[in-house]
Amino acid sequence: LNKYLKTELLIRLVPTGEILEIKIIKSSGNEAFDQSSITALESIKKFEGLEMSNRLFDKHFRNFTLIFSPSDL
């Protein structure tokens, strides 16, 4: 696997931490790697430990970008 691959994903959450949407913002150019990034997030289903005010959640966690890279694994 090319250590320089990067897939940039937009993640949308609800305040309970459940994932509403996962969307590729920038493809790595490798369809299998992009799909494995999405599959990894789909297997999580929910981010734990997001108990905070709605304002803080909306500012930092409702929509955020996550970059998958083999060099991070």
PDB file with SEQRES, HELIX, SHEET and CRYST1 records, atoms N, CA, C and O in Angstrom:
SEQRES   1 A   73  LEU ASN LYS TYR LEU LYS THR GLU LEU LEU ILE ARG LEU          
SEQRES   2 A   73  VAL PRO THR GLY GLU ILE LEU GLU ILE LYS ILE ILE LYS          
SEQRES   3 A   73  SER SER GLY ASN GLU ALA PHE ASP GLN SER SER ILE THR          
SEQRES   4 A   73  ALA LEU GLU SER ILE LYS LYS PHE GLU GLY LEU GLU MET          
SEQRES   5 A   73  SER ASN ARG LEU PHE ASP LYS HIS PHE ARG ASN PHE THR          
SEQRES   6 A   73  LEU ILE PHE SER PRO SER ASP LEU                              
HELIX    1 AA1 GLU A   31  ILE A   44  1                                  14    
HELIX    2 AA2 ASN A   54  HIS A   60  1                                   7    
HELIX    3 AA3 PRO A   70  ASP A   72  5                                   3    
SHEET    1 AA1 3 ILE A  19  LYS A  26  0                                        
SHEET    2 AA1 3 THR A   7  LEU A  13 -1                                        
SHEET    3 AA1 3 ASN A  63  PHE A  68 -1                                        
CRYST1    1.000    1.000    1.000  90.00  90.00  90.00 P 1           1          
ATOM      1  N   LEU A   1       0.852  -1.192   0.000  1.00  0.00           N  
ATOM      2  CA  LEU A   1       0.000   0.000   0.000  1.00  0.00           C  
ATOM      3  C   LEU A   1       0.888   1.242   0.000  1.00  0.00           C  
ATOM      4  O   LEU A   1       1.851   1.322   0.763  1.00  0.00           O  
ATOM      5  N   ASN A   2       0.571   2.189  -0.837  1.00  0.00           N  
ATOM      6  CA  ASN A   2       1.335   3.425  -0.962  1.00  0.00           C  
ATOM      7  C   ASN A   2       1.156   4.279   0.293  1.00  0.00           C  
ATOM      8  O   ASN A   2       0.034   4.670   0.616  1.00  0.00           O  
ATOM      9  N   LYS A   3       2.239   4.569   0.999  1.00  0.00           N  
ATOM     10  CA  LYS A   3       2.137   5.345   2.245  1.00  0.00           C  
ATOM     11  C   LYS A   3       1.737   6.797   2.008  1.00  0.00           C  
ATOM     12  O   LYS A   3       1.453   7.521   2.963  1.00  0.00           O  
ATOM     13  N   TYR A   4       1.710   7.233   0.750  1.00  0.00           N  
ATOM     14  CA  TYR A   4       1.339   8.610   0.452  1.00  0.00           C  
ATOM     15  C   TYR A   4      -0.142   8.770   0.100  1.00  0.00           C  
ATOM     16  O   TYR A   4      -0.593   9.883  -0.172  1.00  0.00           O  
ATOM     17  N   LEU A   5      -0.893   7.685   0.104  1.00  0.00           N  
ATOM     18  CA  LEU A   5      -2.331   7.769  -0.166  1.00  0.00           C  
ATOM     19  C   LEU A   5      -3.012   8.558   0.947  1.00  0.00           C  
ATOM     20  O   LEU A   5      -2.665   8.425   2.121  1.00  0.00           O  
ATOM     21  N   LYS A   6      -3.983   9.381   0.563  1.00  0.00           N  
ATOM     22  CA  LYS A   6      -4.787  10.117   1.539  1.00  0.00           C  
ATOM     23  C   LYS A   6      -6.189  10.257   0.984  1.00  0.00           C  
ATOM     24  O   LYS A   6      -6.380  10.647  -0.168  1.00  0.00           O  
ATOM     25  N   THR A   7      -7.159   9.939   1.808  1.00  0.00           N  
ATOM     26  CA  THR A   7      -8.557  10.154   1.463  1.00  0.00           C  
ATOM     27  C   THR A   7      -9.116  11.145   2.465  1.00  0.00           C  
ATOM     28  O   THR A   7      -9.014  10.942   3.675  1.00  0.00           O  
ATOM     29  N   GLU A   8      -9.704  12.215   1.961  1.00  0.00           N  
ATOM     30  CA  GLU A   8     -10.282  13.236   2.824  1.00  0.00           C  
ATOM     31  C   GLU A   8     -11.795  13.039   2.845  1.00  0.00           C  
ATOM     32  O   GLU A   8     -12.454  13.063   1.806  1.00  0.00           O  
ATOM     33  N   LEU A   9     -12.331  12.845   4.047  1.00  0.00           N  
ATOM     34  CA  LEU A   9     -13.755  12.557   4.202  1.00  0.00           C  
ATOM     35  C   LEU A   9     -14.455  13.630   5.017  1.00  0.00           C  
ATOM     36  O   LEU A   9     -13.895  14.155   5.980  1.00  0.00           O  
ATOM     37  N   LEU A  10     -15.674  13.952   4.631  1.00  0.00           N  
ATOM     38  CA  LEU A  10     -16.539  14.817   5.420  1.00  0.00           C  
ATOM     39  C   LEU A  10     -17.427  13.908   6.246  1.00  0.00           C  
ATOM     40  O   LEU A  10     -18.092  13.025   5.704  1.00  0.00           O  
ATOM     41  N   ILE A  11     -17.445  14.119   7.561  1.00  0.00           N  
ATOM     42  CA  ILE A  11     -18.247  13.330   8.476  1.00  0.00           C  
ATOM     43  C   ILE A  11     -19.307  14.244   9.075  1.00  0.00           C  
ATOM     44  O   ILE A  11     -18.999  15.329   9.568  1.00  0.00           O  
ATOM     45  N   ARG A  12     -20.553  13.798   9.030  1.00  0.00           N  
ATOM     46  CA  ARG A  12     -21.654  14.533   9.666  1.00  0.00           C  
ATOM     47  C   ARG A  12     -22.195  13.677  10.801  1.00  0.00           C  
ATOM     48  O   ARG A  12     -22.517  12.504  10.610  1.00  0.00           O  
ATOM     49  N   LEU A  13     -22.292  14.279  11.997  1.00  0.00           N  
ATOM     50  CA  LEU A  13     -22.758  13.583  13.188  1.00  0.00           C  
ATOM     51  C   LEU A  13     -23.992  14.254  13.771  1.00  0.00           C  
ATOM     52  O   LEU A  13     -24.270  15.419  13.488  1.00  0.00           O  
ATOM     53  N   VAL A  14     -24.727  13.510  14.585  1.00  0.00           N  
ATOM     54  CA  VAL A  14     -25.768  14.074  15.442  1.00  0.00           C  
ATOM     55  C   VAL A  14     -25.165  14.166  16.845  1.00  0.00           C  
ATOM     56  O   VAL A  14     -24.151  13.520  17.109  1.00  0.00           O  
ATOM     57  N   PRO A  15     -25.757  14.951  17.752  1.00  0.00           N  
ATOM     58  CA  PRO A  15     -25.170  15.139  19.088  1.00  0.00           C  
ATOM     59  C   PRO A  15     -24.920  13.859  19.884  1.00  0.00           C  
ATOM     60  O   PRO A  15     -24.092  13.865  20.794  1.00  0.00           O  
ATOM     61  N   THR A  16     -25.602  12.779  19.573  1.00  0.00           N  
ATOM     62  CA  THR A  16     -25.359  11.511  20.267  1.00  0.00           C  
ATOM     63  C   THR A  16     -24.092  10.830  19.766  1.00  0.00           C  
ATOM     64  O   THR A  16     -23.678   9.813  20.322  1.00  0.00           O  
ATOM     65  N   GLY A  17     -23.464  11.381  18.710  1.00  0.00           N  
ATOM     66  CA  GLY A  17     -22.241  10.819  18.153  1.00  0.00           C  
ATOM     67  C   GLY A  17     -22.470   9.880  16.983  1.00  0.00           C  
ATOM     68  O   GLY A  17     -21.512   9.398  16.377  1.00  0.00           O  
ATOM     69  N   GLU A  18     -23.738   9.611  16.655  1.00  0.00           N  
ATOM     70  CA  GLU A  18     -24.029   8.717  15.535  1.00  0.00           C  
ATOM     71  C   GLU A  18     -23.702   9.398  14.210  1.00  0.00           C  
ATOM     72  O   GLU A  18     -23.932  10.594  14.032  1.00  0.00           O  
ATOM     73  N   ILE A  19     -23.165   8.613  13.294  1.00  0.00           N  
ATOM     74  CA  ILE A  19     -22.779   9.125  11.986  1.00  0.00           C  
ATOM     75  C   ILE A  19     -23.993   9.209  11.074  1.00  0.00           C  
ATOM     76  O   ILE A  19     -24.689   8.218  10.858  1.00  0.00           O  
ATOM     77  N   LEU A  20     -24.242  10.403  10.540  1.00  0.00           N  
ATOM     78  CA  LEU A  20     -25.331  10.608   9.585  1.00  0.00           C  
ATOM     79  C   LEU A  20     -24.870  10.412   8.150  1.00  0.00           C  
ATOM     80  O   LEU A  20     -25.583   9.846   7.321  1.00  0.00           O  
ATOM     81  N   GLU A  21     -23.663  10.894   7.875  1.00  0.00           N  
ATOM     82  CA  GLU A  21     -23.189  10.867   6.491  1.00  0.00           C  
ATOM     83  C   GLU A  21     -21.671  10.810   6.458  1.00  0.00           C  
ATOM     84  O   GLU A  21     -20.991  11.402   7.296  1.00  0.00           O  
ATOM     85  N   ILE A  22     -21.162  10.096   5.488  1.00  0.00           N  
ATOM     86  CA  ILE A  22     -19.729  10.047   5.197  1.00  0.00           C  
ATOM     87  C   ILE A  22     -19.596  10.326   3.705  1.00  0.00           C  
ATOM     88  O   ILE A  22     -20.175   9.622   2.878  1.00  0.00           O  
ATOM     89  N   LYS A  23     -18.839  11.345   3.374  1.00  0.00           N  
ATOM     90  CA  LYS A  23     -18.711  11.733   1.967  1.00  0.00           C  
ATOM     91  C   LYS A  23     -17.251  11.994   1.640  1.00  0.00           C  
ATOM     92  O   LYS A  23     -16.543  12.641   2.411  1.00  0.00           O  
ATOM     93  N   ILE A  24     -16.805  11.497   0.508  1.00  0.00           N  
ATOM     94  CA  ILE A  24     -15.426  11.753   0.066  1.00  0.00           C  
ATOM     95  C   ILE A  24     -15.339  13.183  -0.460  1.00  0.00           C  
ATOM     96  O   ILE A  24     -16.061  13.568  -1.380  1.00  0.00           O  
ATOM     97  N   ILE A  25     -14.452  13.952   0.134  1.00  0.00           N  
ATOM     98  CA  ILE A  25     -14.186  15.317  -0.324  1.00  0.00           C  
ATOM     99  C   ILE A  25     -13.064  15.297  -1.346  1.00  0.00           C  
ATOM    100  O   ILE A  25     -13.122  15.965  -2.378  1.00  0.00           O  
ATOM    101  N   LYS A  26     -12.023  14.497  -1.025  1.00  0.00           N  
ATOM    102  CA  LYS A  26     -10.867  14.390  -1.917  1.00  0.00           C  
ATOM    103  C   LYS A  26     -10.432  12.932  -1.948  1.00  0.00           C  
ATOM    104  O   LYS A  26     -10.032  12.365  -0.931  1.00  0.00           O  
ATOM    105  N   SER A  27     -10.514  12.348  -3.107  1.00  0.00           N  
ATOM    106  CA  SER A  27     -10.144  10.953  -3.292  1.00  0.00           C  
ATOM    107  C   SER A  27      -8.632  10.777  -3.245  1.00  0.00           C  
ATOM    108  O   SER A  27      -7.872  11.687  -3.578  1.00  0.00           O  
ATOM    109  N   SER A  28      -8.216   9.593  -2.827  1.00  0.00           N  
ATOM    110  CA  SER A  28      -6.795   9.247  -2.843  1.00  0.00           C  
ATOM    111  C   SER A  28      -6.336   8.891  -4.255  1.00  0.00           C  
ATOM    112  O   SER A  28      -5.140   8.851  -4.543  1.00  0.00           O  
ATOM    113  N   GLY A  29      -7.311   8.632  -5.128  1.00  0.00           N  
ATOM    114  CA  GLY A  29      -6.994   8.156  -6.467  1.00  0.00           C  
ATOM    115  C   GLY A  29      -6.999   6.637  -6.543  1.00  0.00           C  
ATOM    116  O   GLY A  29      -6.849   6.050  -7.615  1.00  0.00           O  
ATOM    117  N   ASN A  30      -7.174   6.010  -5.379  1.00  0.00           N  
ATOM    118  CA  ASN A  30      -7.219   4.556  -5.296  1.00  0.00           C  
ATOM    119  C   ASN A  30      -8.594   4.180  -4.744  1.00  0.00           C  
ATOM    120  O   ASN A  30      -8.859   4.340  -3.552  1.00  0.00           O  
ATOM    121  N   GLU A  31      -9.456   3.682  -5.614  1.00  0.00           N  
ATOM    122  CA  GLU A  31     -10.846   3.413  -5.233  1.00  0.00           C  
ATOM    123  C   GLU A  31     -10.948   2.426  -4.070  1.00  0.00           C  
ATOM    124  O   GLU A  31     -11.795   2.601  -3.194  1.00  0.00           O  
ATOM    125  N   ALA A  32     -10.116   1.410  -4.046  1.00  0.00           N  
ATOM    126  CA  ALA A  32     -10.148   0.416  -2.967  1.00  0.00           C  
ATOM    127  C   ALA A  32      -9.785   1.061  -1.622  1.00  0.00           C  
ATOM    128  O   ALA A  32     -10.413   0.766  -0.604  1.00  0.00           O  
ATOM    129  N   PHE A  33      -8.783   1.932  -1.616  1.00  0.00           N  
ATOM    130  CA  PHE A  33      -8.390   2.611  -0.382  1.00  0.00           C  
ATOM    131  C   PHE A  33      -9.497   3.556   0.079  1.00  0.00           C  
ATOM    132  O   PHE A  33      -9.818   3.605   1.266  1.00  0.00           O  
ATOM    133  N   ASP A  34     -10.082   4.308  -0.857  1.00  0.00           N  
ATOM    134  CA  ASP A  34     -11.184   5.212  -0.507  1.00  0.00           C  
ATOM    135  C   ASP A  34     -12.333   4.434   0.123  1.00  0.00           C  
ATOM    136  O   ASP A  34     -12.877   4.839   1.150  1.00  0.00           O  
ATOM    137  N   GLN A  35     -12.696   3.322  -0.493  1.00  0.00           N  
ATOM    138  CA  GLN A  35     -13.815   2.526   0.018  1.00  0.00           C  
ATOM    139  C   GLN A  35     -13.489   1.918   1.378  1.00  0.00           C  
ATOM    140  O   GLN A  35     -14.362   1.831   2.241  1.00  0.00           O  
ATOM    141  N   SER A  36     -12.247   1.500   1.577  1.00  0.00           N  
ATOM    142  CA  SER A  36     -11.876   0.934   2.878  1.00  0.00           C  
ATOM    143  C   SER A  36     -11.933   1.993   3.976  1.00  0.00           C  
ATOM    144  O   SER A  36     -12.226   1.675   5.129  1.00  0.00           O  
ATOM    145  N   SER A  37     -11.655   3.241   3.628  1.00  0.00           N  
ATOM    146  CA  SER A  37     -11.768   4.342   4.592  1.00  0.00           C  
ATOM    147  C   SER A  37     -13.223   4.517   5.027  1.00  0.00           C  
ATOM    148  O   SER A  37     -13.513   4.668   6.214  1.00  0.00           O  
ATOM    149  N   ILE A  38     -14.121   4.494   4.061  1.00  0.00           N  
ATOM    150  CA  ILE A  38     -15.553   4.626   4.353  1.00  0.00           C  
ATOM    151  C   ILE A  38     -16.032   3.426   5.167  1.00  0.00           C  
ATOM    152  O   ILE A  38     -16.754   3.593   6.149  1.00  0.00           O  
ATOM    153  N   THR A  39     -15.638   2.232   4.769  1.00  0.00           N  
ATOM    154  CA  THR A  39     -16.044   1.017   5.473  1.00  0.00           C  
ATOM    155  C   THR A  39     -15.579   1.038   6.930  1.00  0.00           C  
ATOM    156  O   THR A  39     -16.315   0.617   7.822  1.00  0.00           O  
ATOM    157  N   ALA A  40     -14.369   1.523   7.173  1.00  0.00           N  
ATOM    158  CA  ALA A  40     -13.848   1.605   8.542  1.00  0.00           C  
ATOM    159  C   ALA A  40     -14.731   2.515   9.389  1.00  0.00           C  
ATOM    160  O   ALA A  40     -15.046   2.183  10.531  1.00  0.00           O  
ATOM    161  N   LEU A  41     -15.129   3.652   8.843  1.00  0.00           N  
ATOM    162  CA  LEU A  41     -15.994   4.561   9.592  1.00  0.00           C  
ATOM    163  C   LEU A  41     -17.392   3.987   9.779  1.00  0.00           C  
ATOM    164  O   LEU A  41     -17.983   4.129  10.850  1.00  0.00           O  
ATOM    165  N   GLU A  42     -17.918   3.349   8.757  1.00  0.00           N  
ATOM    166  CA  GLU A  42     -19.246   2.756   8.872  1.00  0.00           C  
ATOM    167  C   GLU A  42     -19.271   1.682   9.956  1.00  0.00           C  
ATOM    168  O   GLU A  42     -20.301   1.482  10.600  1.00  0.00           O  
ATOM    169  N   SER A  43     -18.170   1.002  10.161  1.00  0.00           N  
ATOM    170  CA  SER A  43     -18.124  -0.040  11.188  1.00  0.00           C  
ATOM    171  C   SER A  43     -18.150   0.554  12.598  1.00  0.00           C  
ATOM    172  O   SER A  43     -18.553  -0.115  13.550  1.00  0.00           O  
ATOM    173  N   ILE A  44     -17.724   1.802  12.729  1.00  0.00           N  
ATOM    174  CA  ILE A  44     -17.748   2.480  14.031  1.00  0.00           C  
ATOM    175  C   ILE A  44     -19.192   2.822  14.415  1.00  0.00           C  
ATOM    176  O   ILE A  44     -19.603   2.596  15.553  1.00  0.00           O  
ATOM    177  N   LYS A  45     -19.946   3.358  13.478  1.00  0.00           N  
ATOM    178  CA  LYS A  45     -21.349   3.745  13.645  1.00  0.00           C  
ATOM    179  C   LYS A  45     -21.556   4.930  14.583  1.00  0.00           C  
ATOM    180  O   LYS A  45     -22.464   5.731  14.362  1.00  0.00           O  
ATOM    181  N   LYS A  46     -20.735   5.058  15.622  1.00  0.00           N  
ATOM    182  CA  LYS A  46     -20.961   6.110  16.606  1.00  0.00           C  
ATOM    183  C   LYS A  46     -19.644   6.520  17.256  1.00  0.00           C  
ATOM    184  O   LYS A  46     -18.813   5.674  17.588  1.00  0.00           O  
ATOM    185  N   PHE A  47     -19.464   7.829  17.431  1.00  0.00           N  
ATOM    186  CA  PHE A  47     -18.330   8.363  18.171  1.00  0.00           C  
ATOM    187  C   PHE A  47     -18.767   8.542  19.623  1.00  0.00           C  
ATOM    188  O   PHE A  47     -19.776   9.193  19.893  1.00  0.00           O  
ATOM    189  N   GLU A  48     -18.021   7.975  20.540  1.00  0.00           N  
ATOM    190  CA  GLU A  48     -18.344   8.053  21.971  1.00  0.00           C  
ATOM    191  C   GLU A  48     -17.692   9.283  22.604  1.00  0.00           C  
ATOM    192  O   GLU A  48     -16.721   9.824  22.074  1.00  0.00           O  
ATOM    193  N   GLY A  49     -18.233   9.715  23.733  1.00  0.00           N  
ATOM    194  CA  GLY A  49     -17.618  10.768  24.527  1.00  0.00           C  
ATOM    195  C   GLY A  49     -17.833  12.177  24.017  1.00  0.00           C  
ATOM    196  O   GLY A  49     -16.996  13.050  24.246  1.00  0.00           O  
ATOM    197  N   LEU A  50     -18.938  12.418  23.329  1.00  0.00           N  
ATOM    198  CA  LEU A  50     -19.196  13.759  22.799  1.00  0.00           C  
ATOM    199  C   LEU A  50     -20.215  14.525  23.641  1.00  0.00           C  
ATOM    200  O   LEU A  50     -20.945  15.368  23.120  1.00  0.00           O  
ATOM    201  N   GLU A  51     -20.265  14.236  24.927  1.00  0.00           N  
ATOM    202  CA  GLU A  51     -21.182  14.955  25.805  1.00  0.00           C  
ATOM    203  C   GLU A  51     -20.655  16.372  26.012  1.00  0.00           C  
ATOM    204  O   GLU A  51     -19.639  16.580  26.676  1.00  0.00           O  
ATOM    205  N   MET A  52     -21.357  17.336  25.435  1.00  0.00           N  
ATOM    206  CA  MET A  52     -20.950  18.744  25.514  1.00  0.00           C  
ATOM    207  C   MET A  52     -22.142  19.609  25.150  1.00  0.00           C  
ATOM    208  O   MET A  52     -23.195  19.094  24.775  1.00  0.00           O  
ATOM    209  N   SER A  53     -21.985  20.904  25.255  1.00  0.00           N  
ATOM    210  CA  SER A  53     -23.070  21.813  24.890  1.00  0.00           C  
ATOM    211  C   SER A  53     -23.345  21.714  23.389  1.00  0.00           C  
ATOM    212  O   SER A  53     -22.457  21.390  22.600  1.00  0.00           O  
ATOM    213  N   ASN A  54     -24.581  21.995  23.016  1.00  0.00           N  
ATOM    214  CA  ASN A  54     -24.936  21.964  21.591  1.00  0.00           C  
ATOM    215  C   ASN A  54     -24.103  22.951  20.789  1.00  0.00           C  
ATOM    216  O   ASN A  54     -23.720  22.668  19.654  1.00  0.00           O  
ATOM    217  N   ARG A  55     -23.825  24.098  21.370  1.00  0.00           N  
ATOM    218  CA  ARG A  55     -23.045  25.116  20.664  1.00  0.00           C  
ATOM    219  C   ARG A  55     -21.641  24.605  20.336  1.00  0.00           C  
ATOM    220  O   ARG A  55     -21.160  24.763  19.214  1.00  0.00           O  
ATOM    221  N   LEU A  56     -21.002  24.002  21.311  1.00  0.00           N  
ATOM    222  CA  LEU A  56     -19.665  23.461  21.106  1.00  0.00           C  
ATOM    223  C   LEU A  56     -19.694  22.311  20.098  1.00  0.00           C  
ATOM    224  O   LEU A  56     -18.830  22.222  19.226  1.00  0.00           O  
ATOM    225  N   PHE A  57     -20.694  21.429  20.221  1.00  0.00           N  
ATOM    226  CA  PHE A  57     -20.830  20.325  19.285  1.00  0.00           C  
ATOM    227  C   PHE A  57     -21.009  20.848  17.866  1.00  0.00           C  
ATOM    228  O   PHE A  57     -20.333  20.392  16.944  1.00  0.00           O  
ATOM    229  N   ASP A  58     -21.924  21.813  17.688  1.00  0.00           N  
ATOM    230  CA  ASP A  58     -22.182  22.358  16.347  1.00  0.00           C  
ATOM    231  C   ASP A  58     -20.939  22.991  15.746  1.00  0.00           C  
ATOM    232  O   ASP A  58     -20.713  22.895  14.539  1.00  0.00           O  
ATOM    233  N   LYS A  59     -20.135  23.634  16.575  1.00  0.00           N  
ATOM    234  CA  LYS A  59     -18.943  24.333  16.085  1.00  0.00           C  
ATOM    235  C   LYS A  59     -17.829  23.370  15.656  1.00  0.00           C  
ATOM    236  O   LYS A  59     -17.135  23.621  14.671  1.00  0.00           O  
ATOM    237  N   HIS A  60     -17.659  22.264  16.400  1.00  0.00           N  
ATOM    238  CA  HIS A  60     -16.489  21.417  16.165  1.00  0.00           C  
ATOM    239  C   HIS A  60     -16.768  20.002  15.668  1.00  0.00           C  
ATOM    240  O   HIS A  60     -15.884  19.371  15.089  1.00  0.00           O  
ATOM    241  N   PHE A  61     -17.981  19.492  15.882  1.00  0.00           N  
ATOM    242  CA  PHE A  61     -18.197  18.074  15.602  1.00  0.00           C  
ATOM    243  C   PHE A  61     -19.373  17.743  14.688  1.00  0.00           C  
ATOM    244  O   PHE A  61     -19.421  16.636  14.151  1.00  0.00           O  
ATOM    245  N   ARG A  62     -20.307  18.642  14.492  1.00  0.00           N  
ATOM    246  CA  ARG A  62     -21.453  18.305  13.640  1.00  0.00           C  
ATOM    247  C   ARG A  62     -20.972  17.920  12.243  1.00  0.00           C  
ATOM    248  O   ARG A  62     -21.414  16.917  11.683  1.00  0.00           O  
ATOM    249  N   ASN A  63     -20.075  18.715  11.689  1.00  0.00           N  
ATOM    250  CA  ASN A  63     -19.436  18.430  10.402  1.00  0.00           C  
ATOM    251  C   ASN A  63     -17.937  18.601  10.606  1.00  0.00           C  
ATOM    252  O   ASN A  63     -17.481  19.651  11.057  1.00  0.00           O  
ATOM    253  N   PHE A  64     -17.181  17.575  10.274  1.00  0.00           N  
ATOM    254  CA  PHE A  64     -15.727  17.722  10.367  1.00  0.00           C  
ATOM    255  C   PHE A  64     -15.064  16.880   9.290  1.00  0.00           C  
ATOM    256  O   PHE A  64     -15.668  15.963   8.734  1.00  0.00           O  
ATOM    257  N   THR A  65     -13.834  17.204   9.014  1.00  0.00           N  
ATOM    258  CA  THR A  65     -13.054  16.513   7.995  1.00  0.00           C  
ATOM    259  C   THR A  65     -12.106  15.541   8.675  1.00  0.00           C  
ATOM    260  O   THR A  65     -11.454  15.866   9.667  1.00  0.00           O  
ATOM    261  N   LEU A  66     -12.047  14.350   8.121  1.00  0.00           N  
ATOM    262  CA  LEU A  66     -11.145  13.314   8.612  1.00  0.00           C  
ATOM    263  C   LEU A  66     -10.284  12.853   7.441  1.00  0.00           C  
ATOM    264  O   LEU A  66     -10.800  12.580   6.357  1.00  0.00           O  
ATOM    265  N   ILE A  67      -8.988  12.765   7.655  1.00  0.00           N  
ATOM    266  CA  ILE A  67      -8.079  12.324   6.603  1.00  0.00           C  
ATOM    267  C   ILE A  67      -7.542  10.945   6.963  1.00  0.00           C  
ATOM    268  O   ILE A  67      -6.914  10.763   8.006  1.00  0.00           O  
ATOM    269  N   PHE A  68      -7.798   9.972   6.082  1.00  0.00           N  
ATOM    270  CA  PHE A  68      -7.256   8.630   6.245  1.00  0.00           C  
ATOM    271  C   PHE A  68      -5.977   8.523   5.443  1.00  0.00           C  
ATOM    272  O   PHE A  68      -5.916   8.952   4.291  1.00  0.00           O  
ATOM    273  N   SER A  69      -4.953   7.948   6.058  1.00  0.00           N  
ATOM    274  CA  SER A  69      -3.679   7.758   5.389  1.00  0.00           C  
ATOM    275  C   SER A  69      -3.007   6.524   5.977  1.00  0.00           C  
ATOM    276  O   SER A  69      -3.006   6.357   7.196  1.00  0.00           O  
ATOM    277  N   PRO A  70      -2.433   5.652   5.144  1.00  0.00           N  
ATOM    278  CA  PRO A  70      -1.748   4.481   5.690  1.00  0.00           C  
ATOM    279  C   PRO A  70      -0.586   4.847   6.604  1.00  0.00           C  
ATOM    280  O   PRO A  70      -0.217   4.061   7.477  1.00  0.00           O  
ATOM    281  N   SER A  71      -0.009   6.021   6.419  1.00  0.00           N  
ATOM    282  CA  SER A  71       1.097   6.426   7.281  1.00  0.00           C  
ATOM    283  C   SER A  71       0.604   6.721   8.692  1.00  0.00           C  
ATOM    284  O   SER A  71       1.410   6.796   9.619  1.00  0.00           O  
ATOM    285  N   ASP A  72      -0.733   6.895   8.876  1.00  0.00           N  
ATOM    286  CA  ASP A  72      -1.313   7.133  10.193  1.00  0.00           C  
ATOM    287  C   ASP A  72      -1.655   5.827  10.899  1.00  0.00           C  
ATOM    288  O   ASP A  72      -1.967   5.830  12.090  1.00  0.00           O  
ATOM    289  N   LEU A  73      -1.598   4.717  10.180  1.00  0.00           N  
ATOM    290  CA  LEU A  73      -2.003   3.424  10.762  1.00  0.00           C  
ATOM    291  C   LEU A  73      -0.890   2.786  11.549  1.00  0.00           C  
ATOM    292  O   LEU A  73      -1.068   1.699  12.100  1.00  0.00           O  
TER     293      LEU A  73                                                      
END                                                                             
